[in-house]
Amino acid sequence: MTDTRRDETANWFAQLRDRICTAFEKLEDEHQGAHGDRPAGRFERKSWERPAEPGQERGGGGGTMAMMHGRVFEKVGVNISAVHGVFNEEFRKQIPGAAADGRFWAGGISLVAHMHSPLVPAVHMNTRYIVTTQAWFGGGTDLTPMIPNPEDAQAFHDALRRTCDLHDRAYYPRFKQWCDEYFFIKHRGEPRGAGGIFFDNLNTGDWPRDFAFVRDVGTTFLDTYPLIVRRHMNETWTEEQRRDQLVRRGRYVEFNLLYDRGTAFGLKTSGNVDAILMSLPPVVMWP
Amino acid sequence: MTDTRRDETANWFAQLRDRICTAFEKLEDEHQGAHGDRPAGRFERKSWERPAEPGQERGGGGGTMAMMHGRVFEKVGVNISAVHGVFNEEFRKQIPGAAADGRFWAGGISLVAHMHSPLVPAVHMNTRYIVTTQAWFGGGTDLTPMIPNPEDAQAFHDALRRTCDLHDRAYYPRFKQWCDEYFFIKHRGEPRGAGGIFFDNLNTGDWPRDFAFVRDVGTTFLDTYPLIVRRHMNETWTEEQRRDQLVRRGRYVEFNLLYDRGTAFGLKTSGNVDAILMSLPPVVMWP
């Protein structure tokens, strides 16, 4: 039973990855704005295998990074992974269901897009399924505008609220607030972006229902973000706006390296450094 | 007695700052290479005051940032500070002599230089004097070449060895190794740069001697780094070398935000965010 669920989720993450890559390449094809003289971008895939933790014989699995450097997408990574192993002592205490038995399986999809245009928001989406002696889903998606645009943020949140409400009326307010709290740059006292939803340890006891919600988060992202990109990708921007974007990206780096649990978790569990740090923007300024 | 020492060290850090700023502005004046059409850079100073910790009435002090964006120095910050307050519970356990009485005084100078030319190494120098119920010096200086240059690294290390040896033959090997261990980017398994020296909790029981060593570290930096800059600043570089520099700077950011204790310490003790993060390079790439 459990193995079927691992296969089902891993298959879904790969399928979603394929659909997202196709949709993003379509945006590259349609583009007519700046850098239009460059060829439309295409994803390149690279697989990696995970070594066992030091001192552990068991371990393994791996993932596939799909990266594109295009004319709309300055740098976008869509990574899937399915890894298994044994948590070390430090992590056992922190991870639900791992205290007595440190074995784990973790599968997921993780996406970060940094855009050429400062008028197109950056975006992050991640969903995952974790199995220890317990099992749960986690994930979310959030928008990081470089120049505030209330309409984009509204459209993004509206779509997420509609999806959440189909599953549980309590989800959107709870997961929106969780997102606001999580993606907060403490030392600057400012949010990373315009928010979205964030959830973890999701296990209602009804696995098919939870998995359906997680799939819907993925498809909602797929249906919504390209609309926002399409709305702005052909607009012209100024050098000053581009500069503001590069500075704003610095805040993104600060958050990811100082506070993001996924980044710390990945680096501490001998994750694939390139896959973990693909979230970092292609060009950044701290003037 | 202790107050005199605080004044003496704070005065020294300010004096050293002045001499470094003068030396760096001189390099800006002498420069004849790339960006030579721009005006020679000049430091701009900005003072800040430190608020008390939340829940504490005592606290205070502050500092002065000196920043220059020149034609040799792309971004250089030379900060001095002298702050005092009371450590919170978390820090009391970690800081020598603060467990029972959390009051502290901390003064220091901190410098990071990022250069336009990829042929000129970036550099970091910091010395500090900390007083709790104990008192000690800490600091060091290390070189971060963007393109390996064994001669520069050798000259830098030779100067530090000579200075250390004048004080204690055990210092250089110990402080060099400490530096190598400290400035190591664990997740990439690589050093941040070409090393230098790093020391902390320095209290031999002979305060004048320790203070003399700390002053000599500052003047050795002042005598050595400008020579390395002068050797390369008028050399021409390629776009490819510049790109390598921007990527190498990404590693610098990763180290400072993921591992540097001073950064974490500053951000967690409500330090001045601009002063703490002045170490981050002006332009960075994660391609």
mmCIF file of N, CA and C in Angstrom, chain A residues 67 69 75 187-188 246 250 253-259 263-264 267 273-274 277 280-287, chain B residues 67 69 75 187-188 246 250 253-259 263-264 267 273-274 277 280-287:
data_model
loop_
_atom_site.group_PDB
_atom_site.id
_atom_site.type_symbol
_atom_site.label_atom_id
_atom_site.label_comp_id
_atom_site.label_asym_id
_atom_site.label_seq_id
_atom_site.Cartn_x
_atom_site.Cartn_y
_atom_site.Cartn_z
ATOM 1 N N MET A 67 16.457 22.648 -16.228
ATOM 2 C CA MET A 67 16.831 24.071 -16.164
ATOM 3 C C MET A 67 16.619 24.708 -17.530
ATOM 4 N N HIS A 69 17.396 28.532 -19.501
ATOM 5 C CA HIS A 69 17.836 29.920 -19.577
ATOM 6 C C HIS A 69 17.296 30.453 -20.903
ATOM 7 N N LYS A 75 16.161 32.460 -15.695
ATOM 8 C CA LYS A 75 16.646 31.202 -15.104
ATOM 9 C C LYS A 75 15.470 30.532 -14.415
ATOM 10 N N HIS A 187 15.243 39.913 9.593
ATOM 11 C CA HIS A 187 16.192 40.997 9.889
ATOM 12 C C HIS A 187 15.821 42.296 9.181
ATOM 13 N N ARG A 188 15.002 42.217 8.137
ATOM 14 C CA ARG A 188 14.572 43.438 7.458
ATOM 15 C C ARG A 188 13.136 43.818 7.818
ATOM 16 N N LEU A 246 17.158 43.589 -9.540
ATOM 17 C CA LEU A 246 18.384 42.916 -9.093
ATOM 18 C C LEU A 246 18.610 43.120 -7.598
ATOM 19 N N GLY A 250 18.277 40.310 -4.178
ATOM 20 C CA GLY A 250 19.187 40.137 -3.046
ATOM 21 C C GLY A 250 18.424 39.711 -1.799
ATOM 22 N N VAL A 253 17.748 36.056 -1.970
ATOM 23 C CA VAL A 253 18.924 35.271 -1.576
ATOM 24 C C VAL A 253 19.059 35.264 -0.055
ATOM 25 N N GLU A 254 18.911 36.430 0.553
ATOM 26 C CA GLU A 254 19.017 36.508 2.012
ATOM 27 C C GLU A 254 18.028 35.552 2.671
ATOM 28 N N PHE A 255 16.782 35.568 2.199
ATOM 29 C CA PHE A 255 15.799 34.669 2.786
ATOM 30 C C PHE A 255 16.216 33.216 2.609
ATOM 31 N N ASN A 256 16.538 32.851 1.377
ATOM 32 C CA ASN A 256 16.788 31.433 1.099
ATOM 33 C C ASN A 256 17.984 30.878 1.877
ATOM 34 N N LEU A 257 19.039 31.693 2.021
ATOM 35 C CA LEU A 257 20.226 31.183 2.707
ATOM 36 C C LEU A 257 20.136 31.339 4.218
ATOM 37 N N LEU A 258 19.447 32.350 4.695
ATOM 38 C CA LEU A 258 19.378 32.559 6.145
ATOM 39 C C LEU A 258 18.222 31.808 6.804
ATOM 40 N N TYR A 259 17.068 31.677 6.110
ATOM 41 C CA TYR A 259 15.878 31.186 6.790
ATOM 42 C C TYR A 259 15.224 29.949 6.202
ATOM 43 N N THR A 263 16.323 24.631 2.235
ATOM 44 C CA THR A 263 17.719 24.832 1.846
ATOM 45 C C THR A 263 18.649 24.262 2.906
ATOM 46 N N ALA A 264 18.399 24.617 4.160
ATOM 47 C CA ALA A 264 19.228 24.109 5.255
ATOM 48 C C ALA A 264 19.135 22.582 5.329
ATOM 49 N N LEU A 267 21.085 20.997 2.390
ATOM 50 C CA LEU A 267 22.543 21.101 2.506
ATOM 51 C C LEU A 267 23.083 20.231 3.639
ATOM 52 N N VAL A 273 23.804 19.849 -4.246
ATOM 53 C CA VAL A 273 23.992 21.292 -4.062
ATOM 54 C C VAL A 273 23.427 22.090 -5.234
ATOM 55 N N ASP A 274 23.668 21.624 -6.444
ATOM 56 C CA ASP A 274 23.160 22.348 -7.611
ATOM 57 C C ASP A 274 21.633 22.401 -7.604
ATOM 58 N N LEU A 277 20.465 24.806 -4.706
ATOM 59 C CA LEU A 277 20.745 26.231 -4.906
ATOM 60 C C LEU A 277 20.314 26.737 -6.279
ATOM 61 N N LEU A 280 18.632 30.180 -6.466
ATOM 62 C CA LEU A 280 19.289 31.488 -6.383
ATOM 63 C C LEU A 280 19.232 32.198 -7.733
ATOM 64 N N PRO A 281 18.970 33.501 -7.716
ATOM 65 C CA PRO A 281 18.755 34.247 -8.960
ATOM 66 C C PRO A 281 20.026 34.321 -9.810
ATOM 67 N N PRO A 282 19.863 34.465 -11.121
ATOM 68 C CA PRO A 282 21.019 34.455 -12.021
ATOM 69 C C PRO A 282 21.945 35.650 -11.842
ATOM 70 N N VAL A 283 21.382 36.826 -11.595
ATOM 71 C CA VAL A 283 22.173 38.032 -11.361
ATOM 72 C C VAL A 283 21.523 38.791 -10.211
ATOM 73 N N VAL A 284 22.351 39.270 -9.285
ATOM 74 C CA VAL A 284 21.854 39.901 -8.069
ATOM 75 C C VAL A 284 22.727 41.111 -7.751
ATOM 76 N N MET A 285 22.139 42.109 -7.130
ATOM 77 C CA MET A 285 22.931 43.262 -6.677
ATOM 78 C C MET A 285 22.706 43.558 -5.198
ATOM 79 N N TRP A 286 23.807 43.842 -4.518
ATOM 80 C CA TRP A 286 23.748 44.485 -3.198
ATOM 81 C C TRP A 286 24.546 45.787 -3.351
ATOM 82 N N PRO A 287 23.923 46.835 -3.830
ATOM 83 C CA PRO A 287 24.720 48.019 -4.224
ATOM 84 C C PRO A 287 25.335 48.737 -3.021
ATOM 85 N N MET B 67 31.669 53.848 3.413
ATOM 86 C CA MET B 67 31.478 53.077 2.183
ATOM 87 C C MET B 67 32.072 53.846 1.010
ATOM 88 N N HIS B 69 32.267 53.566 -3.349
ATOM 89 C CA HIS B 69 32.036 52.939 -4.644
ATOM 90 C C HIS B 69 32.916 53.685 -5.629
ATOM 91 N N LYS B 75 33.090 48.104 -4.424
ATOM 92 C CA LYS B 75 32.317 48.342 -3.194
ATOM 93 C C LYS B 75 33.206 47.976 -2.023
ATOM 94 N N HIS B 187 29.146 22.900 2.246
ATOM 95 C CA HIS B 187 28.305 22.192 1.277
ATOM 96 C C HIS B 187 28.975 22.044 -0.085
ATOM 97 N N ARG B 188 29.993 22.851 -0.357
ATOM 98 C CA ARG B 188 30.707 22.702 -1.621
ATOM 99 C C ARG B 188 32.064 22.023 -1.430
ATOM 100 N N LEU B 246 32.118 37.142 -10.847
ATOM 101 C CA LEU B 246 30.747 37.287 -10.340
ATOM 102 C C LEU B 246 30.215 35.958 -9.810
ATOM 103 N N GLY B 250 29.403 34.555 -5.676
ATOM 104 C CA GLY B 250 28.243 33.824 -5.173
ATOM 105 C C GLY B 250 28.637 32.918 -4.014
ATOM 106 N N VAL B 253 28.868 34.941 -0.902
ATOM 107 C CA VAL B 253 27.545 35.184 -0.315
ATOM 108 C C VAL B 253 27.066 33.936 0.423
ATOM 109 N N GLU B 254 27.231 32.780 -0.216
ATOM 110 C CA GLU B 254 26.793 31.532 0.427
ATOM 111 C C GLU B 254 27.483 31.367 1.780
ATOM 112 N N PHE B 255 28.790 31.598 1.817
ATOM 113 C CA PHE B 255 29.497 31.464 3.090
ATOM 114 C C PHE B 255 28.945 32.447 4.119
ATOM 115 N N ASN B 256 28.860 33.718 3.727
ATOM 116 C CA ASN B 256 28.506 34.734 4.721
ATOM 117 C C ASN B 256 27.107 34.536 5.287
ATOM 118 N N LEU B 257 26.163 34.116 4.447
ATOM 119 C CA LEU B 257 24.794 33.969 4.945
ATOM 120 C C LEU B 257 24.546 32.613 5.599
ATOM 121 N N LEU B 258 25.256 31.579 5.147
ATOM 122 C CA LEU B 258 25.011 30.250 5.718
ATOM 123 C C LEU B 258 25.874 29.958 6.942
ATOM 124 N N TYR B 259 27.120 30.454 6.956
ATOM 125 C CA TYR B 259 28.059 29.987 7.981
ATOM 126 C C TYR B 259 28.665 31.065 8.864
ATOM 127 N N THR B 263 27.837 37.371 11.063
ATOM 128 C CA THR B 263 26.603 37.770 10.389
ATOM 129 C C THR B 263 25.394 37.312 11.189
ATOM 130 N N ALA B 264 25.395 36.031 11.569
ATOM 131 C CA ALA B 264 24.283 35.498 12.353
ATOM 132 C C ALA B 264 24.164 36.240 13.689
ATOM 133 N N LEU B 267 22.735 39.795 13.093
ATOM 134 C CA LEU B 267 21.317 39.835 12.730
ATOM 135 C C LEU B 267 20.436 39.415 13.902
ATOM 136 N N VAL B 273 21.498 46.297 10.099
ATOM 137 C CA VAL B 273 21.447 45.389 8.942
ATOM 138 C C VAL B 273 22.363 45.865 7.819
ATOM 139 N N ASP B 274 22.341 47.162 7.532
ATOM 140 C CA ASP B 274 23.198 47.681 6.453
ATOM 141 C C ASP B 274 24.674 47.459 6.768
ATOM 142 N N LEU B 277 25.442 43.595 6.485
ATOM 143 C CA LEU B 277 25.398 43.039 5.132
ATOM 144 C C LEU B 277 26.203 43.858 4.129
ATOM 145 N N LEU B 280 28.296 41.960 1.549
ATOM 146 C CA LEU B 280 27.816 41.271 0.344
ATOM 147 C C LEU B 280 28.258 42.010 -0.912
ATOM 148 N N PRO B 281 28.679 41.262 -1.922
ATOM 149 C CA PRO B 281 29.260 41.875 -3.125
ATOM 150 C C PRO B 281 28.226 42.699 -3.901
ATOM 151 N N PRO B 282 28.709 43.690 -4.656
ATOM 152 C CA PRO B 282 27.794 44.594 -5.360
ATOM 153 C C PRO B 282 27.016 43.915 -6.487
ATOM 154 N N VAL B 283 27.648 43.007 -7.197
ATOM 155 C CA VAL B 283 26.978 42.264 -8.275
ATOM 156 C C VAL B 283 27.437 40.815 -8.190
ATOM 157 N N VAL B 284 26.495 39.901 -8.307
ATOM 158 C CA VAL B 284 26.776 38.481 -8.109
ATOM 159 C C VAL B 284 26.011 37.677 -9.158
ATOM 160 N N MET B 285 26.561 36.557 -9.549
ATOM 161 C CA MET B 285 25.838 35.664 -10.462
ATOM 162 C C MET B 285 25.774 34.238 -9.915
ATOM 163 N N TRP B 286 24.599 33.657 -10.049
ATOM 164 C CA TRP B 286 24.429 32.204 -9.923
ATOM 165 C C TRP B 286 23.848 31.746 -11.262
ATOM 166 N N PRO B 287 24.686 31.491 -12.251
ATOM 167 C CA PRO B 287 24.168 31.288 -13.609
ATOM 168 C C PRO B 287 23.373 29.976 -13.761
#
